[in-house]
Short mmCIF file of C-alpha atoms in Angstrom, two decimals:
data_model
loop_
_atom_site.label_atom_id
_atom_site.label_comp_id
_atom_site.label_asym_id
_atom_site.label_seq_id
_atom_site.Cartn_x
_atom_site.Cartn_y
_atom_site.Cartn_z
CA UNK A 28 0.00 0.00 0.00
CA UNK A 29 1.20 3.61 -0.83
CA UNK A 30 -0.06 7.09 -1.05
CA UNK A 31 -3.58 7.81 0.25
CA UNK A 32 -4.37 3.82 0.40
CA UNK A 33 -2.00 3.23 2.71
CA UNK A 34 -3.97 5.83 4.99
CA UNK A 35 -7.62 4.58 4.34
CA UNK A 36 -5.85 0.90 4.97
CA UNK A 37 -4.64 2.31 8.45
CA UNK A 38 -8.10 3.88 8.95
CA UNK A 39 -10.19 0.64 8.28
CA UNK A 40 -8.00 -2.11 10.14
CA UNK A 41 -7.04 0.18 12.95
CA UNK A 42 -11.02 0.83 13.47
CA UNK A 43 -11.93 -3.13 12.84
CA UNK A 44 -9.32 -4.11 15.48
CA UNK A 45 -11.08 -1.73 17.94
CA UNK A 46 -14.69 -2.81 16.92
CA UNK A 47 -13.09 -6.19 17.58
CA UNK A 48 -12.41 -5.22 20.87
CA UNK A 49 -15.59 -3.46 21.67
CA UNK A 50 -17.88 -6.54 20.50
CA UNK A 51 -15.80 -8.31 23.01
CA UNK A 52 -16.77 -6.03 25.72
CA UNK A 53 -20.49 -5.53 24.87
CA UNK A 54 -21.38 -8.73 23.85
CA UNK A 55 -19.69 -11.10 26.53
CA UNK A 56 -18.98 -10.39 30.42
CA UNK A 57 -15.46 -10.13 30.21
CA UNK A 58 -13.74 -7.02 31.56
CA UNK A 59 -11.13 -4.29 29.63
CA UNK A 60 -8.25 -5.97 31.10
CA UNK A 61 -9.43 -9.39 29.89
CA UNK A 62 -10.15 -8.02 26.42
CA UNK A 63 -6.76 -6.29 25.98
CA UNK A 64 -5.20 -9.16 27.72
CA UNK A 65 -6.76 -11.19 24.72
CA UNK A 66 -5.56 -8.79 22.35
CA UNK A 67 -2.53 -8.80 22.81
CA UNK A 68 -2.55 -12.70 23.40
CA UNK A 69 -4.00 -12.39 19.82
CA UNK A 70 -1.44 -10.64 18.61
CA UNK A 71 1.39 -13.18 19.60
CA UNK A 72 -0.24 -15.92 17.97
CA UNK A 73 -0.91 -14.16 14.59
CA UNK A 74 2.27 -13.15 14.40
CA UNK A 75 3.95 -17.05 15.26
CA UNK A 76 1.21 -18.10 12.39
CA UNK A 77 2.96 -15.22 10.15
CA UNK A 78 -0.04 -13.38 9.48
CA UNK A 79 0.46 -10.19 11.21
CA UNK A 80 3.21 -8.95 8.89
CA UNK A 81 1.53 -9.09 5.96
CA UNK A 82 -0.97 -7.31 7.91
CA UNK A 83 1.29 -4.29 8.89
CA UNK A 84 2.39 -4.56 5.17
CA UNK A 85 -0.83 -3.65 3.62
CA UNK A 86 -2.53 -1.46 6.69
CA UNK A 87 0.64 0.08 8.53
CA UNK A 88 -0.51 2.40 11.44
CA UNK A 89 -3.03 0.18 11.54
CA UNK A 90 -1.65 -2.74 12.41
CA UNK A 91 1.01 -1.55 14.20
CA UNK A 92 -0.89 1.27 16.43
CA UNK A 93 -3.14 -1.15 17.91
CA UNK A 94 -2.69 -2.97 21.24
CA UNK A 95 -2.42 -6.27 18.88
CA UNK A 96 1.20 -5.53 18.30
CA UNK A 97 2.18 -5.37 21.17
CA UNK A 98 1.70 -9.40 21.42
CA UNK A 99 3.17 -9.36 17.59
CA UNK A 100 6.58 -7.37 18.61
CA UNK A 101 6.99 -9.25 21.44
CA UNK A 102 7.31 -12.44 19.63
CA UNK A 103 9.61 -10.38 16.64
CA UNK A 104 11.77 -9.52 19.92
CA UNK A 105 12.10 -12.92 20.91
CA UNK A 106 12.69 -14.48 17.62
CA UNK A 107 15.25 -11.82 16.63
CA UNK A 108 17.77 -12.80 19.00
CA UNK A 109 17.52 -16.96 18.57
CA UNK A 110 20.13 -16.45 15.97
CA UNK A 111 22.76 -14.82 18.02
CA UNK A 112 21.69 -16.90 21.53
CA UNK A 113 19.74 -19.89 20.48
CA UNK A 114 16.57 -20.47 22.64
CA UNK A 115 18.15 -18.16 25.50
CA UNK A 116 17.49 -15.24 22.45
CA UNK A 117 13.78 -15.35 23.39
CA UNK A 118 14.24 -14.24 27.07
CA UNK A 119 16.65 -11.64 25.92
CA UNK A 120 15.23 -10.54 23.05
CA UNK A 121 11.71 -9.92 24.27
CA UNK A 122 11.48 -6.44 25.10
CA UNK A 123 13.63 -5.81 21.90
CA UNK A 124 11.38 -4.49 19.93
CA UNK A 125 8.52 -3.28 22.26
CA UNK A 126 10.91 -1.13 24.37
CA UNK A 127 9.45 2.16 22.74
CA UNK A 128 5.83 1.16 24.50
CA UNK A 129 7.12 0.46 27.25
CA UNK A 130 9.31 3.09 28.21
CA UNK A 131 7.57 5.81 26.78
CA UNK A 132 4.48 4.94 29.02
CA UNK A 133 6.26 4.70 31.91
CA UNK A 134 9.02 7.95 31.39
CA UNK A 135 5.12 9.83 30.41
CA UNK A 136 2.88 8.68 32.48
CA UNK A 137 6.06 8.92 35.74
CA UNK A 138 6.12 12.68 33.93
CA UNK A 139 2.45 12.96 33.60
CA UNK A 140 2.07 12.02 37.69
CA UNK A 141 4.71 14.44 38.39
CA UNK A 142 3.21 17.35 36.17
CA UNK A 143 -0.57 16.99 36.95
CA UNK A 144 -3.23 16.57 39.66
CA UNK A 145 -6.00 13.60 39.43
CA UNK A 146 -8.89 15.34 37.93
CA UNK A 147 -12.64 14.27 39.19
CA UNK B 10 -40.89 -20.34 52.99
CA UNK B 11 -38.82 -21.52 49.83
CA UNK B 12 -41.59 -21.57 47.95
CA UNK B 13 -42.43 -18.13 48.12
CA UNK B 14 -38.95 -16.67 48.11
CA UNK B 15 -38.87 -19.20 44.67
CA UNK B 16 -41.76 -16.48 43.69
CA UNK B 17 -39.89 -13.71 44.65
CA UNK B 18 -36.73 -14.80 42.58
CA UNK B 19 -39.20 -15.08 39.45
CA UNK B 20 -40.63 -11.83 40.46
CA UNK B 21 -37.52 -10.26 40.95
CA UNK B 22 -36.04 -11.33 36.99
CA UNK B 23 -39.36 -10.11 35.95
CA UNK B 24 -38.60 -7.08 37.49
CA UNK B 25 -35.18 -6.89 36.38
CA UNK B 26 -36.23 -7.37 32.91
CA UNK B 27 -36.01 -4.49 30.97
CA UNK B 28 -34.56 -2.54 33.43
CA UNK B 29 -31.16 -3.52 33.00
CA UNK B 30 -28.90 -1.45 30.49
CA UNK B 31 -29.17 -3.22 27.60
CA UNK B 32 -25.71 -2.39 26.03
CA UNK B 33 -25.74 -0.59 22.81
CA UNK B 34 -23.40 -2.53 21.24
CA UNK B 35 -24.08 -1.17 17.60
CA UNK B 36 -23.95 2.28 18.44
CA UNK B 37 -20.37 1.49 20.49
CA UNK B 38 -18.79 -0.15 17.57
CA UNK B 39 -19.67 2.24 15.33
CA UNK B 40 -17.81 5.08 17.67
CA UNK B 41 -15.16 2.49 18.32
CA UNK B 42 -14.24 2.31 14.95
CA UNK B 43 -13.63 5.81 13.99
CA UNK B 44 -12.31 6.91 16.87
CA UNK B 45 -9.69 3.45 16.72
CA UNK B 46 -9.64 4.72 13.10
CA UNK B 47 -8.89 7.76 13.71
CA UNK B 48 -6.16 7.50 16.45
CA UNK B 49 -4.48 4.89 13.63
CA UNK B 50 -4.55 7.49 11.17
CA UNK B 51 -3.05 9.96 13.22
CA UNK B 52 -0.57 7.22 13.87
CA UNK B 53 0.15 6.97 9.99
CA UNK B 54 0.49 10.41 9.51
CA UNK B 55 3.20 10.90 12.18
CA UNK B 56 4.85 8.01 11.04
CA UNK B 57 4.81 9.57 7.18
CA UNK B 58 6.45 12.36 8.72
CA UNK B 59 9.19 10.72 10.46
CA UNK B 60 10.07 8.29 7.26
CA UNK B 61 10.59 11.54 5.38
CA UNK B 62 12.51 13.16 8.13
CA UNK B 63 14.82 10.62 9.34
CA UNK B 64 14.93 9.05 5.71
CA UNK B 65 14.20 5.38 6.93
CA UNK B 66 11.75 2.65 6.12
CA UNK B 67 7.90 2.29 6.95
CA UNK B 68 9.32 -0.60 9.00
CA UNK B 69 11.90 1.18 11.38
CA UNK B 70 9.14 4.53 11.95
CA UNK B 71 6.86 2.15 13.68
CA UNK B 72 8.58 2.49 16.79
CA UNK B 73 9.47 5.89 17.17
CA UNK B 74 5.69 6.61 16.01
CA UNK B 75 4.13 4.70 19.44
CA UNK B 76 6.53 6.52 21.30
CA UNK B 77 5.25 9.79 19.93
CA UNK B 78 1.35 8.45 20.37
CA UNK B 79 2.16 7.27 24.08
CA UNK B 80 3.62 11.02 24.82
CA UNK B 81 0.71 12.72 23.10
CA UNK B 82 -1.72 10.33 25.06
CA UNK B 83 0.18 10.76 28.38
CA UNK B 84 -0.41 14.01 28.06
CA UNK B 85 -3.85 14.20 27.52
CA UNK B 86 -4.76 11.96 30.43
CA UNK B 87 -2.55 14.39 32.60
CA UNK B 88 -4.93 17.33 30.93
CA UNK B 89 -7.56 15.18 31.64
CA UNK B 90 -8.91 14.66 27.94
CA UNK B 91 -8.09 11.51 27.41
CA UNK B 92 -11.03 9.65 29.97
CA UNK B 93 -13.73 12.12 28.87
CA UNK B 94 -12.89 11.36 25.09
CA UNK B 95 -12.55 7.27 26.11
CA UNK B 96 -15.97 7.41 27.80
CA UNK B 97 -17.65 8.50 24.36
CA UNK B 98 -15.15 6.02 22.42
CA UNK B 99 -14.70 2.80 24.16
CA UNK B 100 -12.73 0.14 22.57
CA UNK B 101 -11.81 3.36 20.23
CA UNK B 102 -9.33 4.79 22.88
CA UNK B 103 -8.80 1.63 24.96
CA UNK B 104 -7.34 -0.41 22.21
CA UNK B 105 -5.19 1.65 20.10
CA UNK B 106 -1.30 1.69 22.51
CA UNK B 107 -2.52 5.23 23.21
CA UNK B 108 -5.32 3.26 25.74
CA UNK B 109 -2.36 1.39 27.26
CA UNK B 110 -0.28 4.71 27.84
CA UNK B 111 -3.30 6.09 29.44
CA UNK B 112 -3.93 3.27 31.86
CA UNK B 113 -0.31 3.90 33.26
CA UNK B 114 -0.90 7.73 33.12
CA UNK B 115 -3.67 7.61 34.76
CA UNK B 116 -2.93 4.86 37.58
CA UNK B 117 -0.16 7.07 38.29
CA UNK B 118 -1.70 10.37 38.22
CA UNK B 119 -4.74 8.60 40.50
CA UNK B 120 -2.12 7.07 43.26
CA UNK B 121 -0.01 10.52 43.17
CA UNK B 122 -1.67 11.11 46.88
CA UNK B 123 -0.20 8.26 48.39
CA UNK B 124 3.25 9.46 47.33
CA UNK B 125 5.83 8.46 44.44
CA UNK B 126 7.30 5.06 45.55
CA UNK B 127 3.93 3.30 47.29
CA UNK B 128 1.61 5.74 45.00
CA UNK B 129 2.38 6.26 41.53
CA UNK B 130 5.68 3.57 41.58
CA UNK B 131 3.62 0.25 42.44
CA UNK B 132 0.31 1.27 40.87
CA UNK B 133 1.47 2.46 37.72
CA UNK B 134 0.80 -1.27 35.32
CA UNK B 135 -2.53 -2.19 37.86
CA UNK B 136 -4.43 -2.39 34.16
CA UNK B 137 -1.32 -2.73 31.89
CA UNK B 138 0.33 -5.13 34.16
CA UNK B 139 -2.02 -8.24 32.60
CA UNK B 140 -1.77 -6.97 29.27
CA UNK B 141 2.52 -7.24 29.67
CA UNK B 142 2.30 -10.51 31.68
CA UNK B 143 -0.08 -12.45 29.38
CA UNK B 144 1.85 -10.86 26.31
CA UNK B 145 4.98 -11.88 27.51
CA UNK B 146 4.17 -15.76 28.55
CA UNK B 147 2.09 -15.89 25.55
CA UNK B 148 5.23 -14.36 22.82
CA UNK B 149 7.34 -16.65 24.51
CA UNK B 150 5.03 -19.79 23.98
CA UNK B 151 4.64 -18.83 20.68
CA UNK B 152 8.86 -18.06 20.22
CA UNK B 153 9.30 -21.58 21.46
CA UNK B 154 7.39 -23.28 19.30
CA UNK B 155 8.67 -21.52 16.15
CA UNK B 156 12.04 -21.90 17.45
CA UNK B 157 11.88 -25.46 18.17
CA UNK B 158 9.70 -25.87 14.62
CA UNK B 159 12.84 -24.33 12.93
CA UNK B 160 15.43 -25.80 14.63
CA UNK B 161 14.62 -29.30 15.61
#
């Protein structure tokens, strides 16, 4: 995908994935956490089945901005570093890729706690 | 005594009936998806703007791209935007990574009171906590299994 497409692909997947999720929570008794927790779950075993590349391929942001790929990058971390450790590469390799998540949320949301007050 | 509290039960569900939120799920996936759209699209554009700027592939701007999104959503909980906009949205704000930064944002902004370390420090992943732990045990499952597929 290119151009424009590659933006309406972001668009559609990145809203199915969240419709996804919001079925899940209307339609069955399971809480948020569960439902991310299943995401992301989701993610990892799309990703060891090799569909969610081809996935970010064609939609981009809107594979790869869902919670989704979080499960997929951890699995990309893991893998990476098999070549260079063997099967100690998927301990040390797991964070690899989702370090920017990760870090970011905690340096902003430390940052945010500092900066603000608790509203309501 | 059973019997009538038997009637009672059957009265009560009567009662119940109809009076329980029925959840609008149509109406909720409809917002979920362009708001989720929407927050992917952002997403897209920012990552656009760093492939042009730092001259690298669609591949390597996906990181610095959730960083950006995480900041931008961190900073709207703090502003307190963020839960206003995820009450209308649902799944729309909780799923994109923006919904995970603002779990941690807002555990920690919530538990500021009870100070840094005990407050904010060990209440910080209360909702993203699952999400890492089950994404973690379940990536590694899945690692295994390719590894061992590959290699054995």
């Amino acid at each position: 995908m290119t151009g424009i497409w590659l933006f309406v692909a972001a668009f559609v997947v990145g809203g199915l994935i969240c419709v996804a999720g919001q079925l899940l929570m209307d339609l069955t008794k399971l809480t948020p956490a569960h439902v991310m927790t299943i995401l992301v779950v989701a993610g990892a075993i799309l990703d060891g089945l090799g569909w969610y590349d081809p996935l970010i391929k064609f939609a981009g942001a809107g594979a790869t901005v869902p919670i989704t790929s979080f499960g997929n990058a951890l699995v990309h971390g893991a893998l990476a570093e098999t070549g260079q450790y063997g099967v100690l590469g998927l301990i040390t390799g797991i964070f690899e890729v989702t370090s920017a998540g990760i870090s970011a949320a905690i340096i902003f949301g430390f940052l945010a706690a500092v900066l603000f007050r608790a509203r309501g | 005594m059973s019997v009538k509290t038997g009637i009672d039960q059957k009265r009560y569900q009567a009662f119940l009936k109809g009076r329980q939120p029925v959840r609008p799920w149509f109406k909720n996936s409809v917002r979920a998806f362009f708001t989720g759209g929407a927050i992917c699209l952002v997403g897209q554009g920012i990552q656009e703007v760093i492939v042009h700027y730092y001259h690298i592939s669609e591949k390597m701007a996906g990181n610095p791209t959730v960083a950006i999104l995480v900041m931008l959503s961190a900073l709207f909980t703090g502003l307190g935007v963020y839960d206003k906009f995820g009450q209308w949205a649902g799944a729309g704000s909780a799923v994109p990574v923006t919904g995970f930064a603002n779990s941690i944002a807002s555990a920690a902004l919530e538990h500021k009171t009870e100070g840094y370390v005990m407050g904010v420090g060990s209440n910080m992943f209360k909702v993203a906590g699952p999400v890492i732990v089950f994404g973690v045990v379940a990536a590694f499952a899945v690692g295994l299994i390719r590894y061992l597929l590959t290699h054995v």
